[in-house]
XYZ file of C-alpha atoms in Angstrom:
484
model
C -144.386 47.205 -105.152
C -148.079 47.648 -104.337
C -151.130 46.931 -106.450
C -152.732 49.852 -108.295
C -155.632 51.601 -106.558
C -158.070 50.458 -109.252
C -157.206 46.800 -108.620
C -160.316 44.964 -107.380
C -160.074 43.263 -103.980
C -162.839 41.132 -102.545
C -164.307 37.690 -102.116
C -166.443 35.188 -103.970
C -169.585 33.349 -102.846
C -172.451 31.576 -104.587
C -176.218 31.597 -104.271
C -176.748 27.885 -103.633
C -174.005 27.701 -101.009
C -174.973 30.845 -99.092
C -178.516 32.013 -99.568
C -180.654 29.293 -98.014
C -184.345 30.225 -98.408
C -184.390 27.357 -100.862
C -188.151 27.461 -101.406
C -189.020 31.060 -100.488
C -190.448 33.881 -102.605
C -191.124 31.779 -105.666
C -187.755 30.003 -105.942
C -187.875 26.440 -107.274
C -185.477 23.644 -106.212
C -182.027 23.001 -107.679
C -180.077 19.740 -107.551
C -178.074 20.496 -104.407
C -181.293 21.176 -102.502
C -181.552 17.382 -102.396
C -177.927 16.874 -101.289
C -176.552 15.678 -97.958
C -173.274 16.612 -96.248
C -170.344 14.422 -97.267
C -167.125 13.998 -95.330
C -163.501 15.048 -95.452
C -162.745 12.128 -97.786
C -166.031 11.673 -99.644
C -168.209 13.916 -101.789
C -171.886 14.469 -101.073
C -174.799 12.472 -102.490
C -177.987 13.698 -104.160
C -181.129 11.804 -103.094
C -184.133 10.712 -105.159
C -186.997 8.238 -105.371
C -187.027 5.660 -108.139
C -190.101 4.979 -110.258
C -190.637 1.726 -108.338
C -190.714 3.534 -105.003
C -187.215 2.581 -103.846
C -184.725 5.165 -102.658
C -181.659 6.087 -104.663
C -178.698 8.432 -104.455
C -176.147 9.718 -106.950
C -173.242 12.114 -107.256
C -173.554 15.706 -108.403
C -173.713 16.169 -112.202
C -175.198 12.689 -112.641
C -178.684 12.436 -114.109
C -181.826 10.969 -112.617
C -182.705 7.425 -113.692
C -185.714 7.127 -115.973
C -188.892 7.906 -114.050
C -187.088 8.961 -110.836
C -187.890 12.167 -108.949
C -185.759 14.259 -106.620
C -187.192 13.651 -103.162
C -186.656 14.904 -99.616
C -186.293 12.304 -96.872
C -186.754 12.889 -93.138
C -183.488 11.133 -92.229
C -181.269 13.334 -94.435
C -179.932 16.770 -93.475
C -179.981 19.163 -96.425
C -177.334 21.781 -95.689
C -178.207 24.015 -98.639
C -181.762 24.602 -97.407
C -180.438 27.058 -94.859
C -176.927 27.668 -96.162
C -175.734 30.607 -94.084
C -179.037 32.470 -94.543
C -177.484 35.130 -96.786
C -180.952 35.625 -98.290
C -182.130 37.270 -95.081
C -178.758 38.556 -93.810
C -177.147 39.953 -96.951
C -177.053 43.512 -95.587
C -175.182 42.354 -92.489
C -172.731 40.302 -94.548
C -172.081 42.985 -97.170
C -171.459 45.488 -94.356
C -168.809 43.112 -92.977
C -167.245 42.827 -96.430
C -167.217 46.620 -96.657
C -165.523 46.804 -93.254
C -162.711 44.684 -94.692
C -162.465 47.182 -97.533
C -163.849 45.116 -100.415
C -163.919 46.960 -103.721
C -165.720 44.076 -105.425
C -167.896 41.072 -104.626
C -168.373 38.068 -106.844
C -171.592 36.161 -106.302
C -173.999 34.204 -108.439
C -177.605 34.706 -109.440
C -179.792 31.674 -108.817
C -181.437 30.798 -112.117
C -184.208 29.163 -110.066
C -185.088 32.525 -108.493
C -185.420 34.298 -111.854
C -187.043 31.594 -114.006
C -188.247 28.981 -111.482
C -190.090 26.986 -114.142
C -188.281 27.895 -117.307
C -188.978 30.653 -119.777
C -192.464 29.245 -120.204
C -193.172 29.809 -116.487
C -192.274 33.471 -116.669
C -190.005 35.758 -114.660
C -190.239 35.659 -110.864
C -190.175 39.344 -109.991
C -189.400 38.670 -106.319
C -186.142 37.046 -107.403
C -185.297 39.938 -109.709
C -185.806 42.445 -106.907
C -183.761 40.432 -104.393
C -180.647 40.583 -106.548
C -181.280 44.223 -107.409
C -181.218 44.955 -103.683
C -178.015 42.922 -103.209
C -176.234 44.815 -105.988
C -177.497 48.167 -104.696
C -176.118 47.281 -101.291
C -172.730 46.543 -102.864
C -172.738 49.845 -104.734
C -173.681 51.703 -101.538
C -170.299 50.683 -100.127
C -168.398 51.429 -103.311
C -168.075 47.823 -104.475
C -167.909 47.095 -108.205
C -169.598 43.674 -108.361
C -168.546 40.941 -110.776
C -171.526 38.629 -111.114
C -171.739 34.990 -112.243
C -174.831 33.703 -114.003
C -174.489 29.962 -113.453
C -172.928 27.664 -110.893
C -174.470 24.231 -111.561
C -177.870 25.351 -110.256
C -180.392 25.307 -113.074
C -183.947 24.695 -111.832
C -184.759 21.018 -111.331
C -187.753 21.756 -113.545
C -185.469 22.062 -116.567
C -183.871 18.663 -115.959
C -187.239 17.007 -115.443
C -188.747 18.724 -118.494
C -185.884 18.766 -120.990
C -183.348 16.318 -119.598
C -180.904 19.078 -118.717
C -177.921 20.202 -120.785
C -177.986 17.236 -123.154
C -180.911 19.047 -124.792
C -180.212 22.050 -127.031
C -183.301 23.716 -125.613
C -181.171 24.571 -122.585
C -179.209 27.043 -124.720
C -182.357 29.078 -125.333
C -183.393 28.802 -121.681
C -180.021 30.053 -120.451
C -179.720 32.902 -122.943
C -183.147 34.246 -121.979
C -182.158 34.029 -118.307
C -178.975 35.944 -119.134
C -180.924 38.526 -121.146
C -183.152 39.318 -118.176
C -180.128 39.701 -115.890
C -178.165 41.910 -118.285
C -181.221 44.092 -118.856
C -182.405 44.386 -115.258
C -178.995 45.092 -113.751
C -177.167 46.982 -116.505
C -176.978 50.098 -114.313
C -175.510 48.156 -111.387
C -173.277 45.502 -112.955
C -170.957 45.872 -115.936
C -168.727 42.812 -115.428
C -170.216 39.345 -115.777
C -169.165 35.712 -115.866
C -171.304 33.201 -117.727
C -170.513 29.740 -116.283
C -168.531 29.159 -113.118
C -165.735 26.604 -113.670
C -167.330 25.512 -116.928
C -164.728 22.765 -117.340
C -165.789 21.036 -114.114
C -167.562 18.320 -116.108
C -164.123 17.253 -117.356
C -162.938 16.768 -113.755
C -165.776 14.509 -112.631
C -166.729 11.078 -113.947
C -170.351 11.494 -114.978
C -171.933 8.046 -114.761
C -173.686 8.501 -118.122
C -170.283 8.684 -119.787
C -168.080 11.064 -121.718
C -170.453 11.476 -124.642
C -173.010 13.057 -122.318
C -170.416 15.201 -120.536
C -168.917 16.610 -123.747
C -172.351 17.189 -125.284
C -173.473 19.145 -122.237
C -170.247 21.130 -122.244
C -170.640 22.006 -125.929
C -174.143 23.311 -125.330
C -172.898 25.347 -122.364
C -170.089 26.958 -124.353
C -172.476 27.840 -127.175
C -174.928 29.253 -124.625
C -172.132 31.324 -123.081
C -171.139 32.701 -126.487
C -174.712 33.635 -127.318
C -174.993 35.339 -123.936
C -171.878 37.418 -124.659
C -173.480 38.621 -127.886
C -176.721 39.496 -126.075
C -174.808 41.491 -123.441
C -172.910 43.467 -126.061
C -176.165 44.198 -127.912
C -177.703 45.557 -124.704
C -174.644 47.636 -123.831
C -171.329 47.474 -125.726
C -169.530 48.551 -122.538
C -170.545 45.400 -120.639
C -167.650 42.968 -120.238
C -168.444 39.254 -120.113
C -165.781 36.744 -119.174
C -165.510 32.988 -119.003
C -164.494 31.235 -115.780
C -162.446 28.036 -115.900
C -161.354 25.823 -113.003
C -157.595 26.149 -112.725
C -155.571 23.067 -113.536
C -151.826 23.429 -113.006
C -149.869 20.204 -113.384
C -146.284 18.962 -113.484
C -144.692 15.791 -114.846
C -143.625 13.461 -112.039
C -140.298 12.762 -113.738
C -138.269 14.101 -116.647
C -139.253 11.034 -118.657
C -140.551 12.533 -121.926
C -143.646 10.348 -121.579
C -144.470 12.064 -118.302
C -143.841 15.484 -119.844
C -146.195 14.944 -122.781
C -148.795 13.314 -120.518
C -148.713 16.333 -118.226
C -149.183 18.776 -121.092
C -152.021 16.734 -122.577
C -153.728 16.658 -119.183
C -153.549 20.464 -119.123
C -155.156 20.498 -122.576
C -157.793 17.983 -121.510
C -158.897 19.627 -118.276
C -158.277 23.352 -118.759
C -157.271 24.580 -122.174
C -160.025 22.705 -124.055
C -162.570 25.169 -122.629
C -160.398 28.268 -122.234
C -159.007 28.013 -125.783
C -162.492 27.647 -127.247
C -164.102 30.485 -125.306
C -161.246 32.982 -125.675
C -160.225 32.189 -129.270
C -163.717 31.444 -130.588
C -163.147 27.950 -131.973
C -162.237 24.470 -130.840
C -158.464 23.881 -130.736
C -156.861 21.362 -133.072
C -156.146 18.902 -130.240
C -159.886 18.642 -129.570
C -159.922 15.971 -132.278
C -157.561 13.875 -130.158
C -159.697 14.389 -127.049
C -162.903 13.388 -128.832
C -161.260 10.321 -130.337
C -159.760 9.176 -127.008
C -163.144 9.513 -125.327
C -165.165 8.052 -128.215
C -167.132 11.298 -128.490
C -168.951 12.666 -131.526
C -170.388 16.162 -131.214
C -173.112 17.778 -133.271
C -171.337 21.062 -133.998
C -173.442 23.068 -136.390
C -172.413 25.930 -138.651
C -174.428 28.219 -136.392
C -172.550 26.907 -133.332
C -169.217 27.779 -134.932
C -170.458 31.261 -135.786
C -171.734 31.802 -132.243
C -168.433 30.702 -130.699
C -166.481 33.100 -132.918
C -168.828 36.061 -132.475
C -169.276 35.501 -128.733
C -165.668 35.278 -127.570
C -165.186 36.074 -123.899
C -163.838 39.523 -123.032
C -161.623 38.284 -120.202
C -160.524 35.044 -118.562
C -161.453 34.314 -114.962
C -160.228 31.277 -113.097
C -159.968 29.446 -109.797
C -156.694 28.250 -108.297
C -156.344 26.120 -105.187
C -153.649 23.530 -105.832
C -151.306 21.942 -108.349
C -151.217 18.370 -109.588
C -148.615 15.791 -110.571
C -148.983 13.504 -113.586
C -147.070 10.318 -114.304
C -147.214 7.441 -116.760
C -145.238 5.204 -114.409
C -147.253 2.646 -112.511
C -146.657 2.670 -108.754
C -144.659 5.895 -109.097
C -145.546 8.130 -106.155
C -148.368 7.930 -103.632
C -151.920 8.321 -104.830
C -153.598 11.576 -103.822
C -156.927 10.774 -102.193
C -159.120 13.824 -101.759
C -162.793 14.738 -101.775
C -163.327 17.048 -104.716
C -159.637 17.402 -105.499
C -158.036 17.225 -108.906
C -154.801 15.486 -108.029
C -153.226 12.406 -109.497
C -150.232 11.607 -107.266
C -148.726 13.412 -104.295
C -146.016 15.994 -104.821
C -143.253 15.218 -102.287
C -142.175 18.879 -102.262
C -145.546 20.233 -101.115
C -147.705 20.212 -98.028
C -151.432 19.557 -98.275
C -154.607 20.814 -96.614
C -156.750 18.665 -94.323
C -158.757 17.765 -97.414
C -155.642 16.638 -99.299
C -155.353 19.672 -101.582
C -151.673 20.375 -102.281
C -150.570 23.911 -101.360
C -148.438 25.447 -104.098
C -148.078 29.260 -104.321
C -145.157 28.907 -106.754
C -147.460 26.913 -109.001
C -149.840 29.861 -108.874
C -147.148 32.162 -110.242
C -146.358 29.640 -112.979
C -150.052 29.231 -113.804
C -150.558 32.992 -114.122
C -147.722 33.300 -116.619
C -149.127 30.426 -118.676
C -152.545 32.082 -118.863
C -151.183 35.534 -119.624
C -148.863 34.330 -122.380
C -151.364 31.930 -123.929
C -154.476 34.120 -124.050
C -153.388 37.787 -124.030
C -156.617 38.975 -122.405
C -157.213 40.485 -118.950
C -157.290 37.945 -116.108
C -159.462 37.869 -113.004
C -158.947 35.625 -109.974
C -162.358 34.428 -108.794
C -161.422 31.670 -106.353
C -158.326 31.173 -104.217
C -158.511 29.977 -100.647
C -157.939 27.306 -98.029
C -160.577 25.010 -96.588
C -159.788 24.079 -92.975
C -161.258 23.256 -89.588
C -161.484 26.368 -87.402
C -161.657 26.426 -83.609
C -163.535 29.077 -81.646
C -161.691 29.922 -78.435
C -163.481 30.584 -75.142
C -163.171 34.330 -75.667
C -164.704 34.045 -79.158
C -161.450 34.558 -81.045
C -160.511 32.381 -84.019
C -156.825 32.095 -84.756
C -156.442 30.971 -88.379
C -152.774 31.620 -89.097
C -152.823 28.699 -91.559
C -155.309 30.588 -93.732
C -153.326 33.811 -93.519
C -150.129 31.965 -94.474
C -151.833 30.336 -97.468
C -153.313 33.576 -98.773
C -150.176 35.619 -98.079
C -148.014 33.253 -100.114
C -150.437 33.244 -103.030
C -150.875 37.030 -103.061
C -147.086 37.345 -103.037
C -146.962 35.098 -106.107
C -149.688 37.188 -107.715
C -147.762 40.360 -106.980
C -144.578 38.918 -108.470
C -146.417 37.800 -111.598
C -147.927 41.279 -112.013
C -144.504 42.871 -111.709
C -143.351 40.550 -114.484
C -146.125 41.650 -116.814
C -149.185 39.528 -116.061
C -152.342 41.496 -116.859
C -154.781 40.861 -113.989
C -157.392 43.313 -112.696
C -158.825 41.651 -109.592
C -158.524 39.049 -106.845
C -161.413 37.531 -104.899
C -160.860 34.836 -102.309
C -163.072 31.802 -101.922
C -164.958 32.421 -99.806
C -164.816 35.496 -97.555
C -167.441 34.030 -95.229
C -167.966 30.394 -94.227
C -170.461 28.638 -96.485
C -171.625 25.194 -97.562
C -168.870 23.325 -99.383
C -169.775 22.612 -103.009
C -168.169 19.196 -103.292
C -168.813 17.786 -99.818
C -171.836 19.791 -98.675
C -170.113 20.459 -95.347
C -170.130 23.516 -93.123
C -167.132 22.320 -91.117
C -164.885 22.845 -94.157
C -164.356 26.563 -93.688
C -162.788 29.147 -95.974
C -163.980 32.449 -94.605
C -162.564 35.491 -92.888
C -165.932 35.470 -91.115
C -166.969 32.470 -89.024
C -170.604 31.334 -89.260
C -171.891 29.428 -86.243
C -173.276 26.303 -87.910
C -171.821 22.796 -88.173
C -172.370 19.720 -90.325
C -175.031 18.438 -87.939
C -177.130 21.573 -88.191
C -176.162 22.859 -84.754
C -175.542 26.594 -84.459
C -177.248 29.987 -84.443
C -175.678 31.369 -87.648
C -174.090 34.302 -85.820
C -171.078 35.893 -87.540
C -167.649 36.194 -85.861
C -164.472 37.774 -87.213
C -161.400 35.556 -87.489
C -157.814 36.799 -87.269
C -157.712 36.646 -91.060
C -160.498 39.256 -91.214
C -158.180 41.926 -89.810
C -155.232 40.674 -91.856
C -157.135 40.927 -95.178
C -158.441 44.330 -94.121
C -154.835 45.508 -93.783
C -153.871 43.933 -97.121
C -156.617 45.829 -98.936
C -155.990 49.140 -97.149
C -152.292 48.960 -98.059
C -152.973 47.893 -101.684
C -151.133 44.644 -101.055
C -148.146 46.020 -99.191
C -149.268 44.976 -95.699
C -148.948 41.229 -96.123
C -147.097 40.553 -92.868
């Protein structure tokens, strides 16, 4: 059984990881502009200068120490400064996507290009026109873009001025950013996502603690809800979804303690956000989560009204791997991975070179859980395999491992659709090599299109088609039938 002709096929990229041009045409810096490349087993660091003049570094999502300033150092390579130069090469890249047959493209809008210095600094028209041109280019090839407003890239100015998302002022700043985007692009884009993987703060240990993480997340969910209301006021036909990082987990054993621990971990890391943004209110188990993390939130009457009135129109998600949960000490081998979500290794699964466990059956299971739980349309934003790719002497790139990964997951998606799952699109992460979010690497590659650049900054950024390029082209042309 094939996918319907109206099903959206494409890929997903993000501004900070692709565009480069980090300080061009009025754009202000974002946090990852101060980040180095990590390694296969370690996430990247963000660099800064302390108030006393000493150097410091921290993980993404952490906050600057009092008096510190983000700073560039001559002995650090900043991979996001160039990215893959999508800013200057977007026409070339979109043409390649069109050659594969894309009917959609998911990308993000850099907040720092639209409001480089907050609402008070005014709109940067050069940024507005850049994205207008990108979306026009997509439409020229018949692509129906699905656009994300935020992927952890607010202007550094907002953190330095307001302290970031711990401050309620960020809600106003984000909603005005969203209003400009909805208004400027309403004739080009009618499907939006507010926050990419909004639950990611629940997957990372922010050094300031859980109170800060949950406070920031609350402000983000309220901001998303207000943005949904703004979009519907501008045009009732606009659809605005939420996007949540997929978290599929199994109990390690049939011990009831493992079973309940696994379900609670699903609540903690996925459903807490998805339930709130789809249903319009915090779930009952949120009380348990707040108590376990010693968190007290300032949830106002207006917040509750916003959440209810600004429910998301559809649920988007990422899915890369599954996880195993156990309450038994020394039960199973620990899963060590840069940026991964795992707890212990699943002995029935293989893993990627970055330790991410490959589980297409888990994808099928996950889809049924989402469809049954939320009863809204689903959209796959991110699914893909990060791997090392080798360029042969003749310029060919044989990435059967990527084809095998994607084939198995699309087969699971097809099976889930046949069994009633309501999903309208599938975009791989990412269709072209880009800078890894968690590690800041170029050598961790996802694309159908190879970009000649490595972790050390060596390369000319030329684009080359991998074997998977032609395979995905056939998949799209056959509406999912040509998976072999």
